[in-house]
Short mmCIF file of C-alpha atoms in Angstrom, two decimals:
data_model
loop_
_atom_site.label_atom_id
_atom_site.label_comp_id
_atom_site.label_asym_id
_atom_site.label_seq_id
_atom_site.Cartn_x
_atom_site.Cartn_y
_atom_site.Cartn_z
CA UNK A 92 -0.07 -0.05 -0.10
CA UNK A 93 2.85 2.35 -0.09
CA UNK A 94 2.00 3.41 -3.68
CA UNK A 95 -0.85 5.18 -1.83
CA UNK A 96 1.36 8.19 -1.03
CA UNK A 97 1.40 9.29 -4.68
CA UNK A 98 -1.61 10.35 -6.11
CA UNK A 99 -4.03 8.49 -8.34
CA UNK A 100 -4.04 9.00 -12.15
CA UNK A 101 -7.29 10.35 -12.99
CA UNK A 102 -7.11 9.09 -16.59
CA UNK A 103 -6.61 5.54 -15.56
CA UNK A 104 -9.69 5.86 -13.21
CA UNK A 105 -11.69 7.41 -16.00
CA UNK A 106 -10.73 4.43 -18.58
CA UNK A 107 -11.90 1.97 -16.06
CA UNK A 108 -14.93 3.86 -15.14
CA UNK A 109 -15.77 3.90 -18.79
CA UNK A 110 -15.64 0.01 -18.78
CA UNK A 111 -18.09 -0.18 -15.90
CA UNK A 112 -20.12 2.68 -17.70
CA UNK A 113 -20.45 0.22 -20.63
CA UNK A 114 -21.68 -2.51 -18.37
CA UNK A 115 -24.09 -0.49 -16.51
CA UNK A 116 -25.65 0.78 -19.63
CA UNK A 117 -26.05 -2.66 -20.53
CA UNK A 118 -27.87 -3.44 -17.44
CA UNK A 119 -30.26 -0.67 -18.11
CA UNK A 120 -31.39 -2.35 -21.11
CA UNK A 121 -32.75 -5.30 -19.26
CA UNK A 122 -35.79 -3.49 -17.96
CA UNK A 123 -36.64 -2.62 -21.79
CA UNK A 124 -37.67 -6.25 -22.20
CA UNK A 125 -40.09 -6.00 -19.12
CA UNK A 126 -41.47 -2.84 -20.76
CA UNK A 127 -42.07 -4.22 -24.10
CA UNK A 128 -43.89 -7.41 -22.48
CA UNK A 129 -46.09 -5.02 -20.31
CA UNK A 130 -46.69 -2.87 -23.57
CA UNK A 131 -45.15 0.17 -21.62
CA UNK A 132 -43.49 1.38 -24.87
CA UNK A 133 -42.99 5.07 -23.60
CA UNK A 134 -41.03 4.04 -20.48
CA UNK A 135 -39.04 1.23 -22.66
CA UNK A 136 -38.07 3.92 -25.20
CA UNK A 137 -36.61 6.06 -22.13
CA UNK A 138 -34.59 2.85 -20.96
CA UNK A 139 -33.64 2.14 -24.62
CA UNK A 140 -32.27 5.58 -25.50
CA UNK A 141 -30.41 6.10 -21.95
CA UNK A 142 -28.92 2.56 -21.98
CA UNK A 143 -27.56 3.07 -25.51
CA UNK A 144 -26.26 6.49 -24.98
CA UNK A 145 -24.39 5.23 -21.81
CA UNK A 146 -22.98 2.29 -23.71
CA UNK A 147 -21.93 4.60 -26.50
CA UNK A 148 -20.20 6.96 -24.32
CA UNK A 149 -18.40 4.39 -22.23
CA UNK A 150 -17.20 2.69 -25.27
CA UNK A 151 -15.95 5.99 -26.82
CA UNK A 152 -14.21 7.03 -23.69
CA UNK A 153 -12.71 3.70 -23.31
CA UNK A 154 -11.32 3.49 -26.92
CA UNK A 155 -9.88 7.17 -26.80
CA UNK A 156 -8.05 6.82 -23.26
CA UNK A 157 -4.55 5.04 -23.50
CA UNK A 158 -4.36 1.66 -22.14
CA UNK A 159 -2.93 1.32 -18.55
CA UNK A 160 -2.73 -1.21 -15.85
CA UNK A 161 -4.57 -0.47 -12.46
CA UNK A 162 -2.65 0.26 -9.28
CA UNK A 163 -4.04 -0.46 -5.93
CA UNK A 164 -4.91 3.10 -5.36
CA UNK A 165 -6.97 3.45 -8.70
CA UNK A 166 -8.78 0.26 -7.90
CA UNK A 167 -9.62 1.58 -4.40
CA UNK A 168 -10.80 4.86 -5.88
CA UNK A 169 -12.91 2.73 -8.46
CA UNK A 170 -14.41 0.67 -5.63
CA UNK A 171 -15.69 3.89 -4.08
CA UNK A 172 -17.00 5.47 -7.33
CA UNK A 173 -18.89 2.49 -9.05
CA UNK A 174 -21.83 2.51 -6.66
CA UNK A 175 -22.75 6.22 -6.76
CA UNK A 176 -21.66 6.15 -10.19
CA UNK A 177 -24.18 3.22 -11.11
CA UNK A 178 -27.01 4.69 -8.91
CA UNK A 179 -26.36 8.22 -10.75
CA UNK A 180 -26.88 6.58 -14.37
CA UNK A 181 -29.84 4.43 -13.05
CA UNK A 182 -31.53 7.52 -11.37
CA UNK A 183 -32.10 9.22 -14.86
CA UNK A 184 -34.68 6.53 -16.09
CA UNK A 185 -36.06 6.45 -12.63
CA UNK A 186 -36.89 10.01 -12.63
CA UNK A 187 -37.81 10.29 -16.41
CA UNK A 188 -40.10 7.39 -16.35
CA UNK A 189 -42.05 7.92 -13.15
CA UNK A 190 -41.93 11.74 -12.73
CA UNK A 191 -40.08 11.66 -9.52
CA UNK A 192 -37.88 14.49 -8.22
CA UNK A 193 -34.19 13.51 -9.28
CA UNK A 194 -33.03 13.71 -5.73
CA UNK A 195 -35.77 10.92 -4.84
CA UNK A 196 -34.88 8.93 -7.93
CA UNK A 197 -31.21 8.95 -6.76
CA UNK A 198 -32.27 7.74 -3.51
CA UNK A 199 -34.15 4.98 -4.85
CA UNK A 200 -31.46 3.89 -7.06
CA UNK A 201 -28.68 4.14 -4.46
CA UNK A 202 -31.25 2.09 -2.28
CA UNK A 203 -31.24 -0.55 -5.06
CA UNK A 204 -27.70 -0.71 -6.03
CA UNK A 205 -26.31 -0.97 -2.46
CA UNK A 206 -29.30 -3.58 -1.75
CA UNK A 207 -30.89 -1.58 1.03
CA UNK A 208 -34.53 -1.42 0.40
CA UNK A 209 -35.64 1.87 1.90
CA UNK A 210 -38.04 3.54 -0.54
CA UNK A 211 -39.26 7.10 -1.12
CA UNK A 212 -41.17 5.95 -4.50
CA UNK A 213 -44.78 7.02 -4.81
CA UNK A 214 -47.68 4.66 -4.93
CA UNK A 215 -48.55 3.21 -8.52
CA UNK A 216 -45.17 3.29 -9.94
CA UNK A 217 -45.77 0.21 -12.21
CA UNK A 218 -44.29 -3.02 -13.12
CA UNK A 219 -41.14 -1.75 -14.97
CA UNK A 220 -40.25 0.59 -12.24
CA UNK A 221 -40.63 -2.27 -9.68
CA UNK A 222 -38.70 -4.59 -11.78
CA UNK A 223 -36.01 -2.23 -12.71
CA UNK A 224 -35.12 -1.46 -9.15
CA UNK A 225 -35.33 -5.14 -8.24
CA UNK A 226 -32.80 -5.82 -11.03
CA UNK A 227 -30.66 -3.09 -9.83
CA UNK A 228 -30.46 -4.78 -6.33
CA UNK A 229 -29.77 -8.11 -8.07
CA UNK A 230 -26.78 -6.48 -9.68
CA UNK A 231 -25.64 -4.74 -6.77
CA UNK A 232 -25.77 -7.84 -4.64
CA UNK A 233 -23.22 -9.87 -6.38
CA UNK A 234 -21.19 -6.64 -6.85
CA UNK A 235 -21.29 -4.70 -10.15
CA UNK A 236 -17.49 -5.16 -10.58
CA UNK A 237 -17.65 -9.03 -10.47
CA UNK A 238 -20.07 -9.31 -13.34
CA UNK A 239 -18.21 -6.74 -15.31
CA UNK A 240 -14.97 -8.69 -14.71
CA UNK A 241 -16.49 -11.58 -16.65
CA UNK A 242 -17.59 -9.77 -19.58
CA UNK A 243 -15.63 -6.62 -20.30
CA UNK A 244 -12.13 -6.69 -18.53
CA UNK A 245 -9.10 -8.79 -19.74
CA UNK A 246 -7.46 -11.15 -17.39
CA UNK A 247 -4.46 -9.55 -15.81
CA UNK A 248 -3.16 -7.66 -12.73
CA UNK A 249 -6.04 -4.78 -13.43
CA UNK A 250 -8.67 -7.65 -13.03
CA UNK A 251 -6.97 -9.31 -10.17
CA UNK A 252 -6.89 -5.77 -8.13
CA UNK A 253 -10.24 -4.85 -9.23
CA UNK A 254 -11.53 -8.10 -7.88
CA UNK A 255 -9.62 -7.89 -4.61
CA UNK A 256 -10.81 -4.59 -3.51
CA UNK A 257 -14.21 -5.49 -3.94
CA UNK A 258 -14.40 -9.22 -2.76
CA UNK A 259 -11.06 -9.69 -0.96
CA UNK A 260 -7.99 -11.54 -2.07
CA UNK A 261 -9.25 -15.08 -1.13
CA UNK A 262 -10.13 -17.08 -4.34
CA UNK A 263 -12.37 -20.19 -4.64
CA UNK A 264 -10.41 -20.95 -7.80
CA UNK A 265 -6.83 -20.50 -9.06
CA UNK A 266 -7.70 -17.22 -10.86
CA UNK A 267 -9.83 -14.38 -10.14
CA UNK A 268 -11.75 -14.73 -13.42
CA UNK A 269 -12.57 -18.33 -12.72
CA UNK A 270 -13.63 -17.29 -9.16
CA UNK A 271 -15.63 -14.59 -10.57
CA UNK A 272 -17.47 -16.83 -13.01
CA UNK A 273 -17.87 -19.29 -10.01
CA UNK A 274 -19.63 -16.75 -7.75
CA UNK A 275 -21.94 -15.33 -10.62
CA UNK A 276 -22.79 -18.87 -11.47
CA UNK A 277 -23.81 -19.62 -7.84
CA UNK A 278 -25.63 -16.43 -7.55
CA UNK A 279 -27.73 -17.17 -10.68
CA UNK A 280 -28.28 -20.64 -9.45
CA UNK A 281 -29.64 -19.69 -6.09
CA UNK A 282 -31.78 -17.02 -7.70
CA UNK A 283 -33.57 -19.47 -9.94
CA UNK A 284 -33.91 -21.77 -6.98
CA UNK A 285 -35.55 -18.86 -5.09
CA UNK A 286 -37.69 -18.10 -7.89
CA UNK A 287 -38.75 -21.74 -8.25
CA UNK A 288 -39.80 -22.16 -4.90
CA UNK A 289 -41.80 -19.00 -4.71
CA UNK A 290 -43.68 -20.05 -7.88
CA UNK A 291 -44.51 -23.41 -6.23
CA UNK A 292 -45.51 -21.30 -3.05
CA UNK A 293 -48.27 -19.70 -5.11
CA UNK A 294 -46.60 -16.38 -5.90
CA UNK A 295 -47.54 -14.90 -9.47
CA UNK A 296 -44.70 -15.05 -12.01
CA UNK A 297 -43.85 -11.23 -11.84
CA UNK A 298 -43.73 -11.07 -8.20
CA UNK A 299 -41.61 -14.42 -7.84
CA UNK A 300 -39.01 -12.93 -10.24
CA UNK A 301 -38.94 -9.51 -8.31
CA UNK A 302 -38.73 -11.21 -5.18
CA UNK A 303 -36.12 -13.71 -5.99
CA UNK A 304 -33.99 -10.92 -7.38
CA UNK A 305 -34.48 -9.14 -4.13
CA UNK A 306 -34.15 -11.87 -1.68
CA UNK A 307 -30.90 -13.55 -2.84
CA UNK A 308 -29.22 -10.18 -2.83
CA UNK A 309 -30.70 -9.47 0.69
CA UNK A 310 -32.11 -6.30 -0.89
CA UNK A 311 -35.75 -6.05 0.43
CA UNK A 312 -37.56 -4.31 -2.20
CA UNK A 313 -41.14 -5.66 -2.74
CA UNK A 314 -43.76 -5.21 -5.31
CA UNK A 315 -46.32 -4.71 -2.66
CA UNK A 316 -46.29 -1.59 -0.61
CA UNK A 317 -46.97 -3.66 2.45
CA UNK A 318 -43.80 -5.68 1.78
CA UNK A 319 -44.29 -9.58 2.21
CA UNK A 320 -47.27 -8.66 4.62
CA UNK A 321 -49.06 -8.12 1.27
CA UNK A 322 -49.00 -11.85 0.85
CA UNK A 323 -51.63 -13.89 2.77
CA UNK A 324 -50.49 -17.21 4.63
CA UNK A 325 -47.25 -18.39 6.04
CA UNK A 326 -45.72 -20.03 3.25
CA UNK A 327 -44.47 -17.10 1.21
CA UNK A 328 -42.61 -15.53 4.37
CA UNK A 329 -40.99 -19.13 4.95
CA UNK A 330 -39.74 -19.21 1.36
CA UNK A 331 -38.54 -15.60 1.31
CA UNK A 332 -36.72 -16.36 4.66
CA UNK A 333 -35.02 -19.40 2.95
CA UNK A 334 -34.24 -17.25 -0.18
CA UNK A 335 -32.59 -14.40 1.93
CA UNK A 336 -30.65 -17.00 4.16
CA UNK A 337 -29.16 -18.42 0.79
CA UNK A 338 -27.61 -14.77 -0.02
CA UNK A 339 -26.62 -14.12 3.57
CA UNK A 340 -23.93 -17.26 3.64
CA UNK A 341 -20.50 -16.95 2.05
CA UNK A 342 -20.80 -18.06 -1.47
CA UNK A 343 -17.64 -20.11 -1.32
CA UNK A 344 -19.50 -22.22 1.18
CA UNK A 345 -21.50 -23.56 -1.73
CA UNK A 346 -18.85 -25.33 -3.79
CA UNK A 347 -17.20 -26.82 -0.69
CA UNK A 348 -20.54 -28.34 0.43
CA UNK A 349 -20.25 -30.39 -2.75
CA UNK A 350 -16.96 -31.54 -1.76
CA UNK A 351 -17.14 -31.86 2.09
CA UNK A 352 -20.29 -33.11 3.68
CA UNK A 353 -19.53 -31.28 6.94
CA UNK A 354 -18.40 -28.04 5.34
CA UNK A 355 -21.67 -26.15 6.16
CA UNK A 356 -21.53 -27.16 9.93
CA UNK A 357 -17.85 -26.59 10.11
CA UNK A 358 -17.94 -23.09 8.87
CA UNK A 359 -17.64 -20.69 11.73
CA UNK A 360 -19.65 -17.90 10.27
CA UNK A 361 -22.46 -20.27 9.58
CA UNK A 362 -22.52 -21.48 13.26
CA UNK A 363 -22.08 -18.09 14.77
CA UNK A 364 -24.86 -16.70 12.53
CA UNK A 365 -27.28 -18.94 13.97
CA UNK A 366 -25.94 -18.36 17.36
CA UNK A 367 -26.58 -14.77 16.90
CA UNK A 368 -30.03 -15.51 15.37
CA UNK A 369 -31.15 -17.63 18.31
CA UNK A 370 -30.23 -14.94 20.78
CA UNK A 371 -31.96 -12.33 18.63
CA UNK A 372 -35.05 -14.50 18.20
CA UNK A 373 -35.40 -15.22 22.18
CA UNK A 374 -34.97 -11.48 22.98
CA UNK A 375 -37.32 -10.15 20.22
CA UNK A 376 -39.92 -12.98 21.11
CA UNK A 377 -39.71 -11.66 24.75
CA UNK A 378 -40.36 -8.00 23.87
CA UNK A 379 -43.38 -8.95 21.38
CA UNK A 380 -45.01 -11.07 24.12
CA UNK A 381 -45.90 -8.06 25.95
CA UNK A 382 -48.27 -6.98 23.06
CA UNK A 383 -49.05 -9.97 21.21
CA UNK A 384 -50.23 -13.84 22.00
CA UNK A 385 -47.53 -16.31 21.16
CA UNK A 386 -49.08 -17.69 18.29
CA UNK A 387 -49.00 -14.18 16.64
CA UNK A 388 -45.73 -13.12 18.18
CA UNK A 389 -43.79 -16.53 16.99
CA UNK A 390 -44.18 -16.24 13.29
CA UNK A 391 -43.48 -12.33 13.35
CA UNK A 392 -40.28 -12.88 15.51
CA UNK A 393 -38.94 -15.76 13.35
CA UNK A 394 -39.31 -13.78 10.22
CA UNK A 395 -38.11 -10.13 11.12
CA UNK A 396 -35.04 -11.62 13.21
CA UNK A 397 -33.86 -13.30 9.96
CA UNK A 398 -34.76 -10.51 7.86
CA UNK A 399 -32.79 -8.06 10.15
CA UNK A 400 -29.80 -10.29 10.66
CA UNK A 401 -29.60 -11.13 7.02
CA UNK A 402 -29.96 -7.55 6.20
CA UNK A 403 -32.73 -8.49 3.82
CA UNK A 404 -35.24 -6.03 5.16
CA UNK A 405 -38.68 -7.36 4.25
CA UNK A 406 -41.29 -7.28 6.84
CA UNK A 407 -44.60 -8.81 7.82
CA UNK A 408 -45.59 -5.93 10.09
CA UNK A 409 -45.55 -2.35 10.26
CA UNK A 410 -42.27 -1.84 12.18
CA UNK A 411 -43.23 1.43 13.51
CA UNK A 412 -45.90 -0.05 15.69
CA UNK A 413 -43.44 -2.59 17.34
CA UNK A 414 -42.48 -2.00 21.15
CA UNK A 415 -39.38 -0.03 21.64
CA UNK A 416 -37.52 -3.26 23.14
CA UNK A 417 -38.43 -5.00 19.56
CA UNK A 418 -36.91 -2.18 17.72
CA UNK A 419 -33.72 -2.35 19.79
CA UNK A 420 -33.33 -5.93 19.24
CA UNK A 421 -33.77 -5.55 15.47
CA UNK A 422 -31.39 -2.55 15.51
CA UNK A 423 -28.73 -4.64 17.23
CA UNK A 424 -29.20 -7.59 14.58
CA UNK A 425 -28.95 -5.13 11.82
CA UNK A 426 -25.61 -4.02 13.11
CA UNK A 427 -24.45 -7.68 13.11
CA UNK A 428 -25.22 -8.63 9.49
CA UNK A 429 -24.43 -11.90 7.61
CA UNK A 430 -21.35 -13.59 6.44
CA UNK A 431 -18.33 -12.11 4.81
CA UNK A 432 -18.49 -13.02 1.23
CA UNK A 433 -22.01 -12.86 0.94
CA UNK A 434 -24.70 -10.28 -0.34
CA UNK A 435 -25.56 -9.12 3.30
CA UNK A 436 -24.42 -6.10 4.92
CA UNK A 437 -23.77 -4.98 8.61
CA UNK A 438 -20.45 -5.29 10.50
CA UNK A 439 -20.43 -8.93 9.45
CA UNK A 440 -20.30 -12.26 11.41
CA UNK A 441 -16.65 -12.81 10.87
CA UNK A 442 -15.44 -9.54 12.04
CA UNK A 443 -17.60 -9.73 15.19
CA UNK A 444 -16.20 -13.38 15.94
CA UNK A 445 -12.46 -11.89 15.77
CA UNK A 446 -13.52 -9.15 17.86
CA UNK A 447 -14.87 -11.62 20.46
CA UNK A 448 -11.80 -13.86 20.03
CA UNK A 449 -9.62 -10.62 20.78
CA UNK A 450 -11.74 -10.01 23.95
CA UNK A 451 -11.14 -13.49 25.14
CA UNK A 452 -7.42 -13.44 24.29
CA UNK A 453 -7.01 -10.21 26.62
CA UNK A 454 -8.50 -12.03 29.40
CA UNK A 455 -6.56 -15.28 28.83
CA UNK A 456 -3.39 -13.16 28.94
CA UNK A 457 -4.03 -12.22 32.70
CA UNK A 458 -3.42 -16.05 33.74
CA UNK A 459 -0.25 -16.53 31.34
CA UNK A 460 3.38 -15.55 31.68
CA UNK A 461 4.05 -12.31 30.08
CA UNK A 462 6.65 -13.82 27.65
CA UNK A 463 4.03 -16.48 26.48
CA UNK A 464 3.16 -16.43 22.83
CA UNK A 465 -0.63 -16.28 22.25
CA UNK A 466 -1.44 -15.78 18.72
CA UNK A 467 -4.87 -14.78 17.73
CA UNK A 468 -6.41 -17.71 15.67
CA UNK A 469 -9.87 -18.53 14.10
CA UNK A 470 -9.90 -22.31 13.69
CA UNK A 471 -6.47 -23.37 12.56
CA UNK A 472 -5.77 -19.79 11.01
CA UNK A 473 -3.69 -17.25 12.59
CA UNK A 474 -5.19 -13.57 12.38
CA UNK A 475 -2.36 -11.14 11.42
CA UNK A 476 -2.16 -8.04 13.24
CA UNK A 477 -3.00 -5.90 10.31
CA UNK A 478 -6.08 -7.50 9.65
CA UNK A 479 -7.09 -6.81 13.49
CA UNK A 480 -6.17 -3.30 12.87
CA UNK A 481 -8.22 -2.99 9.69
CA UNK A 482 -11.24 -4.65 11.69
CA UNK A 483 -10.97 -2.17 14.61
CA UNK A 484 -10.70 0.67 12.45
CA UNK A 485 -13.77 -0.35 10.41
CA UNK A 486 -15.67 -0.96 13.71
CA UNK A 487 -14.77 2.36 15.32
CA UNK A 488 -15.67 4.19 11.86
CA UNK A 489 -18.93 2.36 11.75
CA UNK A 490 -20.00 3.44 15.23
CA UNK A 491 -18.89 6.91 14.42
CA UNK A 492 -21.07 7.35 11.41
CA UNK A 493 -23.94 5.66 13.32
CA UNK A 494 -23.69 8.40 16.18
CA UNK A 495 -23.23 11.35 13.70
CA UNK A 496 -26.07 10.24 11.31
CA UNK A 497 -28.36 9.51 14.42
CA UNK A 498 -27.48 13.01 15.73
CA UNK A 499 -28.52 14.84 12.57
CA UNK A 500 -31.99 13.10 12.68
CA UNK A 501 -32.48 13.81 16.42
CA UNK A 502 -31.71 17.48 15.56
CA UNK A 503 -34.91 17.19 13.38
CA UNK A 504 -37.03 16.36 16.31
CA UNK A 505 -36.81 12.20 15.88
CA UNK A 506 -36.30 10.27 18.96
CA UNK A 507 -33.24 8.54 19.66
CA UNK A 508 -34.60 5.14 19.27
CA UNK A 509 -36.20 5.93 15.85
CA UNK A 510 -33.20 7.82 14.57
CA UNK A 511 -30.88 4.92 15.42
CA UNK A 512 -33.09 2.37 13.88
CA UNK A 513 -33.43 4.20 10.52
CA UNK A 514 -29.63 5.05 10.54
CA UNK A 515 -28.81 1.41 11.22
CA UNK A 516 -30.97 0.25 8.61
CA UNK A 517 -29.46 2.45 5.89
CA UNK A 518 -25.66 1.80 7.07
CA UNK A 519 -26.42 -1.90 7.36
CA UNK A 520 -28.08 -2.04 3.98
CA UNK A 521 -31.04 -3.38 5.50
CA UNK A 522 -34.35 -1.56 4.54
CA UNK A 523 -36.31 -1.69 7.36
CA UNK A 524 -38.12 1.58 8.35
CA UNK A 525 -39.92 2.60 11.59
CA UNK A 526 -41.85 5.06 9.31
CA UNK A 527 -39.21 7.96 9.03
CA UNK A 528 -38.32 7.25 5.34
CA UNK A 529 -40.72 8.64 2.95
CA UNK A 530 -40.72 11.06 0.14
CA UNK A 531 -41.78 13.93 2.63
CA UNK A 532 -38.81 13.62 4.53
CA UNK A 533 -36.37 16.72 4.57
CA UNK A 534 -33.74 16.66 1.73
CA UNK A 535 -30.74 16.89 4.22
CA UNK A 536 -31.91 13.53 5.91
CA UNK A 537 -32.42 11.87 2.48
CA UNK A 538 -28.83 12.92 1.81
CA UNK A 539 -27.78 11.57 5.20
CA UNK A 540 -29.34 8.02 4.31
CA UNK A 541 -27.73 8.19 0.95
CA UNK A 542 -24.25 8.66 2.21
CA UNK A 543 -25.12 5.93 4.88
CA UNK A 544 -26.40 3.51 2.42
CA UNK A 545 -22.86 3.81 0.30
CA UNK A 546 -20.78 3.81 3.18
CA UNK A 547 -22.38 0.48 4.15
CA UNK A 548 -22.25 -1.09 0.90
CA UNK A 549 -18.59 0.01 0.03
CA UNK A 550 -17.68 -0.73 3.81
CA UNK A 551 -16.45 2.86 4.61
CA UNK A 552 -12.68 2.97 4.14
CA UNK A 553 -12.56 3.00 0.17
CA UNK A 554 -15.23 6.00 0.55
CA UNK A 555 -13.04 7.76 3.08
CA UNK A 556 -9.89 7.34 0.85
CA UNK A 557 -11.72 8.85 -1.93
CA UNK A 558 -11.96 12.22 -0.05
CA UNK A 559 -8.40 12.17 1.26
CA UNK A 560 -6.54 15.03 -0.50
CA UNK A 561 -3.44 12.90 -0.82
CA UNK A 562 -5.49 10.46 -2.92
CA UNK A 563 -5.42 13.21 -5.68
CA UNK A 564 -2.64 15.50 -4.73
CA UNK A 565 1.03 15.24 -4.18
CA UNK A 566 2.19 16.62 -0.81
#
């Protein structure tokens, strides 16, 4: 990382953003198919013109700019830019096709691409818009860069660095391109499974497709204003929970399960996820029994606990009507989030496990000689001090953003509990709302949630690096 002391090369960043721009333009053409199917030709023409224009501009910039390999610093900048950049492009057809103010359209696009699910969209936006934002959540879930690596980027050092800053350096296959193809293949497979079980469960085809896209991406957008509460019975909530859990586990776990029968139960993130879930379910049920009988409280508890922990953000009840204790439990579950290497947000299970191991190690040290060597280990793997510093830095920054953002909401008259809940939902890319998020919300607070959603998806540090003067100017 010593190369970060020198500034980035803007033309190199622009060249690879042009590649990503081409991919984003191609993604905007997919809702065109849905528009044609529903005979929404006016809306379809908006997506066609904007998508083709973006593709043409991306291709032109990429061809005009000289070839160059990415350094780590450029990769970090691109990782920070790609989500707001894609949201900005997607907001254009959102605004033109629905008549939404551009800020609201940008909010909706950021919520989509970061897989959050908070919404300020008006009622009656139509099926094309509903599909478009579900599709945006799906491509944001796997990571826009991972998809584009497969299609547009030539294998080499630049591909490796783009992959590493977006998905980490651990590879499930010998090369990053093979790993990217494997991850996308797994993602498509669990999406197809989700869509299939929702169809079998009685959901209409359009609803099944949209909810499958949003479930495995742990996004949370729904085709119904009431979210999952708009579907009667208990089968649909159960199937959506299964779909969300498939997206909340480390994707590299799936090929390992084919090779090792016990891989699922030996995975530390899988085990701790359900430990946290069990604790959350017990606490949430305890708070809900104050106002609901057991037969009503139990299904709500199970669905909302997994929805919050997986950061999917679907709901079967009006969150604003829940007791304060229930909202507090859901807030903590949103902080935890799913597994590293999944589509889930939050602090992530593995980071919390490492923090718990650090606490355990500190206490153990009091009973050992000062000269004793006590490496920090997760299973058989020794955790390096640099990893620990990065995790501690991330968690401290996460908490700082929570405090500052909640304070801004409190200045606008919201109570601490509701302010913290809404901010935690945005920063954890969850999408549950206690009723604050709406089109009538002050523009400043919309901006706060937009920043929180981006910080939660990009995981804070790359976005902060983007605003360091040294990133752009030599001292």
